[in-house]
């Protein structure tokens, strides 16, 4: 469908849907031409790391102190999170990273996302009555994609780091061997998933020692994962994807009913992709391209908002335009996006400021647009599983990494004595047409499972580059990742510092269900009333992300690091 018919279709559909007497089209200005990317000049002279766990933040600082750069520190943080925050991310999962190398200004997206095994079968995820099988999609070996994280860590070290992989993995190996005190979040995640964990002896042995989650204040060791990390440290990616670890992984998965093969592991490839760049109010945002939907949505939303004078609007009006932009971006997410190696996507159209201006034409100034006649879906509480960390080093290298095993403790399946907890990322595919996934997201054929294909993600690690100020930003939160990162970017551009951005109150709209999810305290009573009068259904929601932000003021060379105050175990630290 060409741009013209798409715009006409949108306007027509919305014109039919909207019956507001006397309603007028919004006065949309011509879209600004994208500015050229910002040059980030200078070096901070010191470093900052913000992650979801203080042990992991310290691992990053330790590797920086050994002469490592931001990318070595990223390997240390990610591998340590695999040990201390397994409910969110780990060796059995995948990650997406946006990085900027200070020397030459290279900006690149590292795609270490999981892939579907070659023997993937759609019928595994459907019950005999045709309904979606939520159990196989979320629990056990059928729910697990081929992990990308170990290959991604080896890639980062080899292509961007200064230190050997072994040195950067050392803090994680030490923590796994010597043990650590699990924080309340990990103990709660294990308790939440205990019933599922009990299904597999290796999972129960690891997470339910003596039949119970690890007790408060007691050291917990992970010698099996330490051995697997050592194999990776010793042999690089082959230490995981070939040889004894690979054989144990495949053996454990197949014995428990999964479909992995040794060839699936050997064939896994990290992909480097061009990030998405978008210019907004004097800043250049560098963010995640497909197979994440995050960057496309963030770019679309910013392009739409560029047509409105948000700074001179009251809270109701401003929020209204932000929600309407979110709604339209998520509609396109459902329709078009998937793995770029498998599907053709109209990215030029989706990312064009002209397309965004066309979408904005359908936003009425004074009322909400009803989402559509598609079936209403339910939005599952995403909890906080998936993790994001941000690093800037003394030379100005920047890295934003969002890493995941998907749902809380992934598939809850530990692959035998490898100590590797497998992801349940298969649920991020549109496994059954028109059935929402655990985050209430719908998808089309573009995101249907296929052998070797990457499932669509919402992960949106992002850099915000300005003349005077830069930020490294990201969050977990399932589908709300996209809107939380967007709101963080807007807050930064409005002048907020790292701590304010991490604490910033949040709201979310994802087209379907047609509701605005709102954190307590986001809107004052008058704003909430104003939004309701415009036709918005405001739905309270308790669980919000775990944002970890580093900012750099280039004028003073000051770095700030902040971890989300909603989760006390995080730590942002300047070295
Ligand atoms: O890649 C994705 O979009 C999801 N697997 C992320 C899951 C997530 O953020 C869970 N929790 N907060």
PDB file of C-alpha atoms in Angstrom, residues 278-416:
ATOM      1  CA  UNK A 278      15.606  10.276  14.921  1.00  0.00           C
ATOM      2  CA  UNK A 279      15.955  13.998  15.539  1.00  0.00           C
ATOM      3  CA  UNK A 280      13.721  15.728  18.028  1.00  0.00           C
ATOM      4  CA  UNK A 281      13.972  19.235  19.457  1.00  0.00           C
ATOM      5  CA  UNK A 282      17.723  19.532  18.866  1.00  0.00           C
ATOM      6  CA  UNK A 283      18.620  16.038  20.091  1.00  0.00           C
ATOM      7  CA  UNK A 284      19.607  12.984  18.068  1.00  0.00           C
ATOM      8  CA  UNK A 285      18.150   9.775  19.480  1.00  0.00           C
ATOM      9  CA  UNK A 286      19.912   6.499  18.607  1.00  0.00           C
ATOM     10  CA  UNK A 287      17.720   3.515  19.341  1.00  0.00           C
ATOM     11  CA  UNK A 288      16.823  -0.098  18.584  1.00  0.00           C
ATOM     12  CA  UNK A 289      15.746  -1.210  15.072  1.00  0.00           C
ATOM     13  CA  UNK A 290      13.810  -4.431  14.295  1.00  0.00           C
ATOM     14  CA  UNK A 291      13.725  -7.129  15.541  1.00  0.00           C
ATOM     15  CA  UNK A 292      12.856  -4.658  18.276  1.00  0.00           C
ATOM     16  CA  UNK A 293       9.702  -2.692  17.709  1.00  0.00           C
ATOM     17  CA  UNK A 294      10.881  -0.127  20.253  1.00  0.00           C
ATOM     18  CA  UNK A 295      12.927   2.220  18.097  1.00  0.00           C
ATOM     19  CA  UNK A 296      10.386   2.326  15.278  1.00  0.00           C
ATOM     20  CA  UNK A 297       7.640   3.190  17.757  1.00  0.00           C
ATOM     21  CA  UNK A 298       9.748   5.783  19.596  1.00  0.00           C
ATOM     22  CA  UNK A 299      10.743   7.412  16.296  1.00  0.00           C
ATOM     23  CA  UNK A 300       7.144   7.455  15.075  1.00  0.00           C
ATOM     24  CA  UNK A 301       5.919   8.978  18.321  1.00  0.00           C
ATOM     25  CA  UNK A 302       8.633  11.657  18.360  1.00  0.00           C
ATOM     26  CA  UNK A 303       7.994  12.444  14.702  1.00  0.00           C
ATOM     27  CA  UNK A 304       4.290  12.885  15.453  1.00  0.00           C
ATOM     28  CA  UNK A 305       4.980  15.023  18.526  1.00  0.00           C
ATOM     29  CA  UNK A 306       7.363  17.227  16.546  1.00  0.00           C
ATOM     30  CA  UNK A 307       4.295  18.689  14.848  1.00  0.00           C
ATOM     31  CA  UNK A 308       2.806  19.973  18.106  1.00  0.00           C
ATOM     32  CA  UNK A 309       3.940  22.790  20.354  1.00  0.00           C
ATOM     33  CA  UNK A 310       3.919  20.653  23.503  1.00  0.00           C
ATOM     34  CA  UNK A 311       5.918  23.178  25.549  1.00  0.00           C
ATOM     35  CA  UNK A 312       3.061  25.672  25.431  1.00  0.00           C
ATOM     36  CA  UNK A 313       0.265  23.250  26.238  1.00  0.00           C
ATOM     37  CA  UNK A 314      -1.311  22.456  29.583  1.00  0.00           C
ATOM     38  CA  UNK A 315      -0.875  18.969  31.085  1.00  0.00           C
ATOM     39  CA  UNK A 316      -4.144  17.611  29.694  1.00  0.00           C
ATOM     40  CA  UNK A 317      -3.478  18.746  26.149  1.00  0.00           C
ATOM     41  CA  UNK A 318       0.117  17.611  26.155  1.00  0.00           C
ATOM     42  CA  UNK A 319      -0.735  14.179  27.584  1.00  0.00           C
ATOM     43  CA  UNK A 320      -3.541  13.832  25.049  1.00  0.00           C
ATOM     44  CA  UNK A 321      -1.145  14.261  22.114  1.00  0.00           C
ATOM     45  CA  UNK A 322       1.416  11.892  23.642  1.00  0.00           C
ATOM     46  CA  UNK A 323      -1.240   9.184  24.175  1.00  0.00           C
ATOM     47  CA  UNK A 324      -2.619   9.595  20.661  1.00  0.00           C
ATOM     48  CA  UNK A 325       0.902   9.289  19.221  1.00  0.00           C
ATOM     49  CA  UNK A 326       1.466   6.111  21.315  1.00  0.00           C
ATOM     50  CA  UNK A 327      -1.845   4.659  20.091  1.00  0.00           C
ATOM     51  CA  UNK A 328      -0.957   5.161  16.430  1.00  0.00           C
ATOM     52  CA  UNK A 329       2.583   3.813  16.788  1.00  0.00           C
ATOM     53  CA  UNK A 330       1.361   0.624  18.511  1.00  0.00           C
ATOM     54  CA  UNK A 331      -1.213   0.047  15.795  1.00  0.00           C
ATOM     55  CA  UNK A 332       1.615  -0.069  13.257  1.00  0.00           C
ATOM     56  CA  UNK A 333       3.661  -2.258  15.604  1.00  0.00           C
ATOM     57  CA  UNK A 334       0.923  -4.893  15.517  1.00  0.00           C
ATOM     58  CA  UNK A 335       0.543  -4.736  11.749  1.00  0.00           C
ATOM     59  CA  UNK A 336       4.012  -4.579  10.307  1.00  0.00           C
ATOM     60  CA  UNK A 337       6.922  -5.510  12.498  1.00  0.00           C
ATOM     61  CA  UNK A 338       9.005  -8.685  12.766  1.00  0.00           C
ATOM     62  CA  UNK A 339      12.516 -10.016  12.135  1.00  0.00           C
ATOM     63  CA  UNK A 340      14.104  -7.953   9.326  1.00  0.00           C
ATOM     64  CA  UNK A 341      15.925 -11.070   8.075  1.00  0.00           C
ATOM     65  CA  UNK A 342      12.551 -12.696   7.384  1.00  0.00           C
ATOM     66  CA  UNK A 343       9.992  -9.996   6.614  1.00  0.00           C
ATOM     67  CA  UNK A 344       9.921  -6.915   4.459  1.00  0.00           C
ATOM     68  CA  UNK A 345       8.780  -3.933   6.477  1.00  0.00           C
ATOM     69  CA  UNK A 346       7.858  -0.508   5.154  1.00  0.00           C
ATOM     70  CA  UNK A 347      10.435   1.132   7.433  1.00  0.00           C
ATOM     71  CA  UNK A 348      11.009   4.111   5.158  1.00  0.00           C
ATOM     72  CA  UNK A 349       7.336   4.891   5.420  1.00  0.00           C
ATOM     73  CA  UNK A 350       7.021   4.196   9.152  1.00  0.00           C
ATOM     74  CA  UNK A 351      10.042   6.361   9.974  1.00  0.00           C
ATOM     75  CA  UNK A 352       9.194   9.203   7.636  1.00  0.00           C
ATOM     76  CA  UNK A 353       8.252  12.546   9.229  1.00  0.00           C
ATOM     77  CA  UNK A 354       5.704  12.918   6.434  1.00  0.00           C
ATOM     78  CA  UNK A 355       3.996   9.671   7.375  1.00  0.00           C
ATOM     79  CA  UNK A 356       3.968  10.840  11.002  1.00  0.00           C
ATOM     80  CA  UNK A 357       2.472  14.159   9.980  1.00  0.00           C
ATOM     81  CA  UNK A 358      -0.243  12.245   8.123  1.00  0.00           C
ATOM     82  CA  UNK A 359      -1.039  10.175  11.197  1.00  0.00           C
ATOM     83  CA  UNK A 360      -1.135  13.334  13.329  1.00  0.00           C
ATOM     84  CA  UNK A 361      -3.749  14.819  11.026  1.00  0.00           C
ATOM     85  CA  UNK A 362      -6.236  12.359  12.473  1.00  0.00           C
ATOM     86  CA  UNK A 363      -5.690  13.487  16.081  1.00  0.00           C
ATOM     87  CA  UNK A 364      -8.559  15.640  17.243  1.00  0.00           C
ATOM     88  CA  UNK A 365      -7.475  18.444  19.561  1.00  0.00           C
ATOM     89  CA  UNK A 366     -10.190  17.829  22.102  1.00  0.00           C
ATOM     90  CA  UNK A 367     -10.925  14.132  22.334  1.00  0.00           C
ATOM     91  CA  UNK A 368      -9.535  10.627  22.390  1.00  0.00           C
ATOM     92  CA  UNK A 369      -9.638   8.522  19.232  1.00  0.00           C
ATOM     93  CA  UNK A 370     -11.318   5.143  19.825  1.00  0.00           C
ATOM     94  CA  UNK A 371      -8.725   2.479  19.018  1.00  0.00           C
ATOM     95  CA  UNK A 372     -10.540   0.302  16.512  1.00  0.00           C
ATOM     96  CA  UNK A 373     -12.851  -2.584  16.047  1.00  0.00           C
ATOM     97  CA  UNK A 374     -10.154  -5.203  16.642  1.00  0.00           C
ATOM     98  CA  UNK A 375     -10.839  -7.573  19.557  1.00  0.00           C
ATOM     99  CA  UNK A 376      -9.992  -6.099  22.921  1.00  0.00           C
ATOM    100  CA  UNK A 377      -7.015  -7.751  24.541  1.00  0.00           C
ATOM    101  CA  UNK A 378      -5.981  -7.948  28.153  1.00  0.00           C
ATOM    102  CA  UNK A 379      -2.747  -6.470  29.365  1.00  0.00           C
ATOM    103  CA  UNK A 380      -0.972  -8.774  31.740  1.00  0.00           C
ATOM    104  CA  UNK A 381       1.058  -7.131  34.480  1.00  0.00           C
ATOM    105  CA  UNK A 382       4.593  -7.394  33.119  1.00  0.00           C
ATOM    106  CA  UNK A 383       6.333  -7.307  36.506  1.00  0.00           C
ATOM    107  CA  UNK A 384      10.014  -6.554  36.361  1.00  0.00           C
ATOM    108  CA  UNK A 385      11.757  -9.334  34.506  1.00  0.00           C
ATOM    109  CA  UNK A 386      14.245  -8.127  31.975  1.00  0.00           C
ATOM    110  CA  UNK A 387      16.884  -5.688  32.925  1.00  0.00           C
ATOM    111  CA  UNK A 388      18.504  -2.591  31.531  1.00  0.00           C
ATOM    112  CA  UNK A 389      21.864  -1.003  32.284  1.00  0.00           C
ATOM    113  CA  UNK A 390      23.621   2.110  31.050  1.00  0.00           C
ATOM    114  CA  UNK A 391      27.326   2.937  30.989  1.00  0.00           C
ATOM    115  CA  UNK A 392      29.494   5.886  29.924  1.00  0.00           C
ATOM    116  CA  UNK A 393      33.253   5.531  30.375  1.00  0.00           C
ATOM    117  CA  UNK A 394      35.961   8.163  30.854  1.00  0.00           C
ATOM    118  CA  UNK A 395      36.585   8.411  27.096  1.00  0.00           C
ATOM    119  CA  UNK A 396      32.941   9.001  26.262  1.00  0.00           C
ATOM    120  CA  UNK A 397      32.125   5.483  25.021  1.00  0.00           C
ATOM    121  CA  UNK A 398      28.444   4.844  25.665  1.00  0.00           C
ATOM    122  CA  UNK A 399      26.459   1.646  25.863  1.00  0.00           C
ATOM    123  CA  UNK A 400      22.802   0.942  26.568  1.00  0.00           C
ATOM    124  CA  UNK A 401      21.964  -2.742  27.084  1.00  0.00           C
ATOM    125  CA  UNK A 402      18.537  -4.286  27.630  1.00  0.00           C
ATOM    126  CA  UNK A 403      18.796  -7.979  28.416  1.00  0.00           C
ATOM    127  CA  UNK A 404      16.092 -10.541  29.039  1.00  0.00           C
ATOM    128  CA  UNK A 405      14.916 -14.085  29.660  1.00  0.00           C
ATOM    129  CA  UNK A 406      11.374 -12.718  29.031  1.00  0.00           C
ATOM    130  CA  UNK A 407       8.924 -13.602  31.813  1.00  0.00           C
ATOM    131  CA  UNK A 408       9.871 -13.887  35.507  1.00  0.00           C
ATOM    132  CA  UNK A 409      12.689 -16.484  35.709  1.00  0.00           C
ATOM    133  CA  UNK A 410      12.194 -17.190  31.986  1.00  0.00           C
ATOM    134  CA  UNK A 411      10.906 -20.681  31.249  1.00  0.00           C
ATOM    135  CA  UNK A 412      11.775 -21.753  34.851  1.00  0.00           C
ATOM    136  CA  UNK A 413      13.696 -24.572  33.168  1.00  0.00           C
ATOM    137  CA  UNK A 414      17.329 -25.081  34.136  1.00  0.00           C
ATOM    138  CA  UNK A 415      19.149 -27.137  31.506  1.00  0.00           C
ATOM    139  CA  UNK A 416      20.626 -29.961  33.572  1.00  0.00           C
TER     140      UNK A 416
END
